[in-house]
Structures are given as structure tokens and as C-alpha cells.
Short mmCIF file of C-alpha atoms in Angstrom, two decimals:
data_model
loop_
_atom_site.label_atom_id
_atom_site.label_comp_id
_atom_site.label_asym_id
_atom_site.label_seq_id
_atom_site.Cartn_x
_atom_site.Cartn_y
_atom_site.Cartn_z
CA UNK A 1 31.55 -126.41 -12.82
CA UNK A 2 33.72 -123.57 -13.69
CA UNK A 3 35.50 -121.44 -11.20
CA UNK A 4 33.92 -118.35 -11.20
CA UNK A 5 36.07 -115.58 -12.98
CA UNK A 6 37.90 -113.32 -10.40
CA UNK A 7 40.13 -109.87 -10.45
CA UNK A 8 43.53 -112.25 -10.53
CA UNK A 9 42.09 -113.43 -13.62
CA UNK A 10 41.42 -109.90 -14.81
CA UNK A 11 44.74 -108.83 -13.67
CA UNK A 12 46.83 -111.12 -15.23
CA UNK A 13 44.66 -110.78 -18.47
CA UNK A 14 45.00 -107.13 -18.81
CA UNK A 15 49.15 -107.68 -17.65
CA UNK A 16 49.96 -110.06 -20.56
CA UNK A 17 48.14 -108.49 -22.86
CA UNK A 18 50.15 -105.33 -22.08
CA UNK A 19 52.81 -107.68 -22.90
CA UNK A 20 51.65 -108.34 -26.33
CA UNK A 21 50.79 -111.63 -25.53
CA UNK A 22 48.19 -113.76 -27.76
CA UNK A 23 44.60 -114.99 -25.90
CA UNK A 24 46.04 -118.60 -26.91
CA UNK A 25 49.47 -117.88 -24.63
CA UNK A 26 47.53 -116.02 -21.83
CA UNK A 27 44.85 -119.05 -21.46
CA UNK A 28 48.30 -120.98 -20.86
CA UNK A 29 49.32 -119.25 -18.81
CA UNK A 30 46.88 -118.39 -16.14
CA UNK A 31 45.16 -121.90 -16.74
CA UNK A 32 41.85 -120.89 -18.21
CA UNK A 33 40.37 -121.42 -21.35
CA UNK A 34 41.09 -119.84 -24.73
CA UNK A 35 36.57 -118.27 -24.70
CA UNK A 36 37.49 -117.40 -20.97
CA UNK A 37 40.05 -115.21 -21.76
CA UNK A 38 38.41 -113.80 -24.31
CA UNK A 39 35.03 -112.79 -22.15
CA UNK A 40 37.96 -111.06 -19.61
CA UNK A 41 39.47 -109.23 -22.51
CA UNK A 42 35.80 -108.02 -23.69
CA UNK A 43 34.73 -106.81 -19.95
CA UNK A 44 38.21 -104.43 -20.09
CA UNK A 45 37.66 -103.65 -23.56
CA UNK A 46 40.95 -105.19 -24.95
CA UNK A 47 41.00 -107.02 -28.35
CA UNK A 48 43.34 -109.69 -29.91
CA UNK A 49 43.18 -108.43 -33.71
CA UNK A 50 46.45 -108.99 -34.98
CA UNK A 51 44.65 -107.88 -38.62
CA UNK A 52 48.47 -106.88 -40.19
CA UNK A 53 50.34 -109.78 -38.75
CA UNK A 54 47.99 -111.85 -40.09
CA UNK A 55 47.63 -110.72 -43.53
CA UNK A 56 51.36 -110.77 -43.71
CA UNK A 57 51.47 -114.25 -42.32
CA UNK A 58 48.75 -115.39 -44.99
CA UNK A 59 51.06 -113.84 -47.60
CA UNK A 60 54.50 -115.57 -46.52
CA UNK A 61 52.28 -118.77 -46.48
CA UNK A 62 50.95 -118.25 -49.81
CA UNK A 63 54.48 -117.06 -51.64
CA UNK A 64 55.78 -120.90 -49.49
CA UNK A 65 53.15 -122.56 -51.08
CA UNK A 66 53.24 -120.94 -54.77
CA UNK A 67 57.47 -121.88 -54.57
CA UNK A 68 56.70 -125.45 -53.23
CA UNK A 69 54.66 -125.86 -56.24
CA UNK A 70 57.11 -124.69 -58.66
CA UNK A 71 59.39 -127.06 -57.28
CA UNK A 72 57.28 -130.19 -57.73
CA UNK A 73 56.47 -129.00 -61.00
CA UNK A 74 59.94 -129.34 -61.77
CA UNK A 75 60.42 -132.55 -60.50
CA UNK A 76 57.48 -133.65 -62.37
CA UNK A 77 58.62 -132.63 -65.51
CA UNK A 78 62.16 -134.25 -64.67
CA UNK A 79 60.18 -137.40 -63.95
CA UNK A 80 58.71 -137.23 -67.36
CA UNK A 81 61.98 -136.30 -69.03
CA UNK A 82 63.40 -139.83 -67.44
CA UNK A 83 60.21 -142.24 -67.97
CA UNK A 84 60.54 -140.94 -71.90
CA UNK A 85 63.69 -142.06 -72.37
CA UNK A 86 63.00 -145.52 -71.20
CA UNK A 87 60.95 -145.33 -74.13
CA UNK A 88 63.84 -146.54 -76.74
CA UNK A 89 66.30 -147.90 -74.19
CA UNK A 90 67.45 -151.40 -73.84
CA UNK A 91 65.30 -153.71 -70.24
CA UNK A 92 65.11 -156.76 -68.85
CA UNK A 93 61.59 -158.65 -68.38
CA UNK A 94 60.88 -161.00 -66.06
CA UNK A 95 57.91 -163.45 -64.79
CA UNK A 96 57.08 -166.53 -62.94
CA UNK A 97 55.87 -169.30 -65.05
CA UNK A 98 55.69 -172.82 -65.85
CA UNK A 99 54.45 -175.79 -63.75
CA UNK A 100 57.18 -174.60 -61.41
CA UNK A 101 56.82 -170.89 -61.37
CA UNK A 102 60.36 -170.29 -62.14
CA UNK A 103 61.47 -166.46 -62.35
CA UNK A 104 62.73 -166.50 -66.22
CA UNK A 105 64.07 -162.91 -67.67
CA UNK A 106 64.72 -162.21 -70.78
CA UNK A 107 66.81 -159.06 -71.50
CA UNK A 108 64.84 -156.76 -74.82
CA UNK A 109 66.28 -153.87 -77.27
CA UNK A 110 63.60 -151.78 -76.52
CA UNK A 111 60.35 -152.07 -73.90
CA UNK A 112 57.34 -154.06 -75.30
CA UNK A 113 54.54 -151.83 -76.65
CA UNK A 114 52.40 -152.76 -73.85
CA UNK A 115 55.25 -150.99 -71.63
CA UNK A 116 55.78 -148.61 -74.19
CA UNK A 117 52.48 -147.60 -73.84
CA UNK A 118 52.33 -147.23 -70.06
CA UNK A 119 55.31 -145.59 -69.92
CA UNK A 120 53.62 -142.86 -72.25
CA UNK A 121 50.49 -142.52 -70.13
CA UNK A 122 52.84 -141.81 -66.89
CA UNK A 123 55.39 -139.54 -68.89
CA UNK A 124 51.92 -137.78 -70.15
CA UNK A 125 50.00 -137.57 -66.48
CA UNK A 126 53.35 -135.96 -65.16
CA UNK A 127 53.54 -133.63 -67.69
CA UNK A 128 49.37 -132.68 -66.99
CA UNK A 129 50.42 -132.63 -63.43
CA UNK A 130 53.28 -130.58 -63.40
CA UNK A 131 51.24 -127.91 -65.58
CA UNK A 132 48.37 -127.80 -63.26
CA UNK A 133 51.11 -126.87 -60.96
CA UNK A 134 52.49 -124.44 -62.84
CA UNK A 135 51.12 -123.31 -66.06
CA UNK A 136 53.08 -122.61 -68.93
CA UNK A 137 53.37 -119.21 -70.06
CA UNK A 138 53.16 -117.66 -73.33
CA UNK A 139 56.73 -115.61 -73.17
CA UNK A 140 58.01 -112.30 -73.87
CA UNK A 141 56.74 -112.83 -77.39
CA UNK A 142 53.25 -114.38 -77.13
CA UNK A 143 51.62 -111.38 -77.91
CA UNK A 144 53.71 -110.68 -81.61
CA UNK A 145 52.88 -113.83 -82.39
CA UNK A 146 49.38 -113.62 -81.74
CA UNK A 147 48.75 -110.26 -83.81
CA UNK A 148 51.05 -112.06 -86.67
CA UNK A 149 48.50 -114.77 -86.82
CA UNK A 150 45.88 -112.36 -86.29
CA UNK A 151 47.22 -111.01 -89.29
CA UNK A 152 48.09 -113.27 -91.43
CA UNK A 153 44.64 -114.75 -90.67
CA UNK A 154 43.18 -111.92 -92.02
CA UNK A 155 45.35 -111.71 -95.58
CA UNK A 156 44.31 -114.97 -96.07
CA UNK A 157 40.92 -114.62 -95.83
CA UNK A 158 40.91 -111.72 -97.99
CA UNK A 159 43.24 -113.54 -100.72
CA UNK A 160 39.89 -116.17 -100.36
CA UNK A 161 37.95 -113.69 -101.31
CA UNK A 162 39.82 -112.37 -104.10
CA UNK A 163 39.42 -115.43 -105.66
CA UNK A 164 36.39 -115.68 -105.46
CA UNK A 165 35.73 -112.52 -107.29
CA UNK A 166 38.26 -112.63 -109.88
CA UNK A 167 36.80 -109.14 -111.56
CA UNK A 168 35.10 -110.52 -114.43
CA UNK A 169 37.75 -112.08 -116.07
CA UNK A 170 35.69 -114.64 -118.04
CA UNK A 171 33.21 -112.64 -119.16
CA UNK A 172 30.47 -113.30 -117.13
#
């Protein structure tokens, strides 16, 4: 059973929370638990909101986070960088075979298209990886080249139907 809650309790409560001390470090610190603490701190009408600090916490967290995955997107993309070029570079196979399972190697110009292959799919799920991370952006001039399309789009569609209606030249 509990130990009934006393006025030490509610003296030291009210004390350390003059302090600014948090219900987690106050539990500690008189030896009672975290929902104790709190039930003391309701009876005097004191409250552990720490609203700004923790907004402000949440942000710094979130900026650590959103950096941390700019940085593994980066290494992804070096990964992918290095497992392309072992596309077209010289490598050494090996395997165990024979009726003695000997280790024979055999040194290649380029990887076998099996390897080739894998090497692709890995270079490829890096690069898919490292964009879910961190999504490319359009740049400074996405947008001009959008209404350019846009436009040019639109003139060819019209030169379509120019053709189509060539004003009666033959005739008709």
C-alpha cells in the first residue's frame, strides 16, 4: 500500500516547483511517483505545461531530423555514383567447384551481365532511396520552363489545326 500523501510531500512539491523543476525530477527527488506528484501539484493548483519549451524542442528535433536526412541522402547518392562505375570496370570472380571444391578466380574486363544487372538494381534502389529522402527540386527555373512548354504546347496544337483547315486551298 501507498504511504499516504503528507504536507512534507506538499512542501517539497510546491519548493521545487518554485525551482522550476519538472514533475519527472521532483518524483526523484522526494521518492514518489511521477501521477503522485502530479495529484500534489493539482491540490495547490500548480501545473507542469512547459507548452513553449516544448514546441521549440519539437522544432530543434524536427530541423535534426530533416538535416540527418539530407545527409543520408547524400551518401546514398554517393553510393550509387560508386556501384555505377563498377559497371564498366575491370573484377575478379571467384567460386568453389569441382569434385574438390577448389576456390578458382578468374579475373574479367568488365562484370558479367548477371552482375551488371544487380549492380543496376542497387545503383537504382539508392537513387529511389535517397529521393524519398530528399526530393529533388525543380530549381530557380522550373517554372520558365514549364510556361515555355505550356507554350509551345499550345503553338503546336494550333499549327495542328491549321493544317487541318488549310482555307480551301483545293477547292473543296
Amino acid at each position: 500500500m501507498a504511504r499516504p500523501i503528507d504536507a512534507k510531500d506538499r512542501a517539497a512539491v510546491k519548493r521545487l516547483h518554485k525551482q522550476g523543476r519538472t514533475r519527472n525530477d521532483i518524483a526523484r527527488a522526494i521518492k514518489r511517483s511521477p501521477s503522485t506528484v502530479s495529484k500534489i501539484a493539482a491540490e495547490l493548483g500548480l501545473t507542469f505545461e512547459r507548452g513553449a519549451e516544448v514546441v521549440a524542442a519539437t522544432e530543434a528535433r524536427r530541423i535534426d531530423l530533416a538535416a540527418r536526412r539530407v545527409a543520408l541522402a547524400e551518401s546514398l547518392h554517393q553510393d550509387a555514383e560508386k556501384l555505377r562505375e563498377q559497371l564498366w570496370q575491370p573484377c575478379t570472380i571467384g567460386a568453389f567447384g569441382g569434385k574438390d571444391n577448389v576456390w578458382s578466380q578468374t579475373r574479367l574486363e568488365q562484370p558479367t551481365f548477371a552482375d551488371q544487372r544487380n549492380i543496376l538494381a542497387a545503383t537504382g534502389t539508392a537513387i529511389q532511396q535517397s529521393l524519398k529522402l530528399q526530393p529533388a527540386e525543380g530549381g530557380e527555373g522550373a517554372d520558365q520552363v514549364r510556361s515555355m512548354l505550356g507554350a509551345l504546347g499550345e503553338a503546336l496544337t494550333q499549327a495542328a489545326g491549321d493544317a487541318d483547315d488549310d482555307g480551301g486551298a483545293d477547292g473543296g
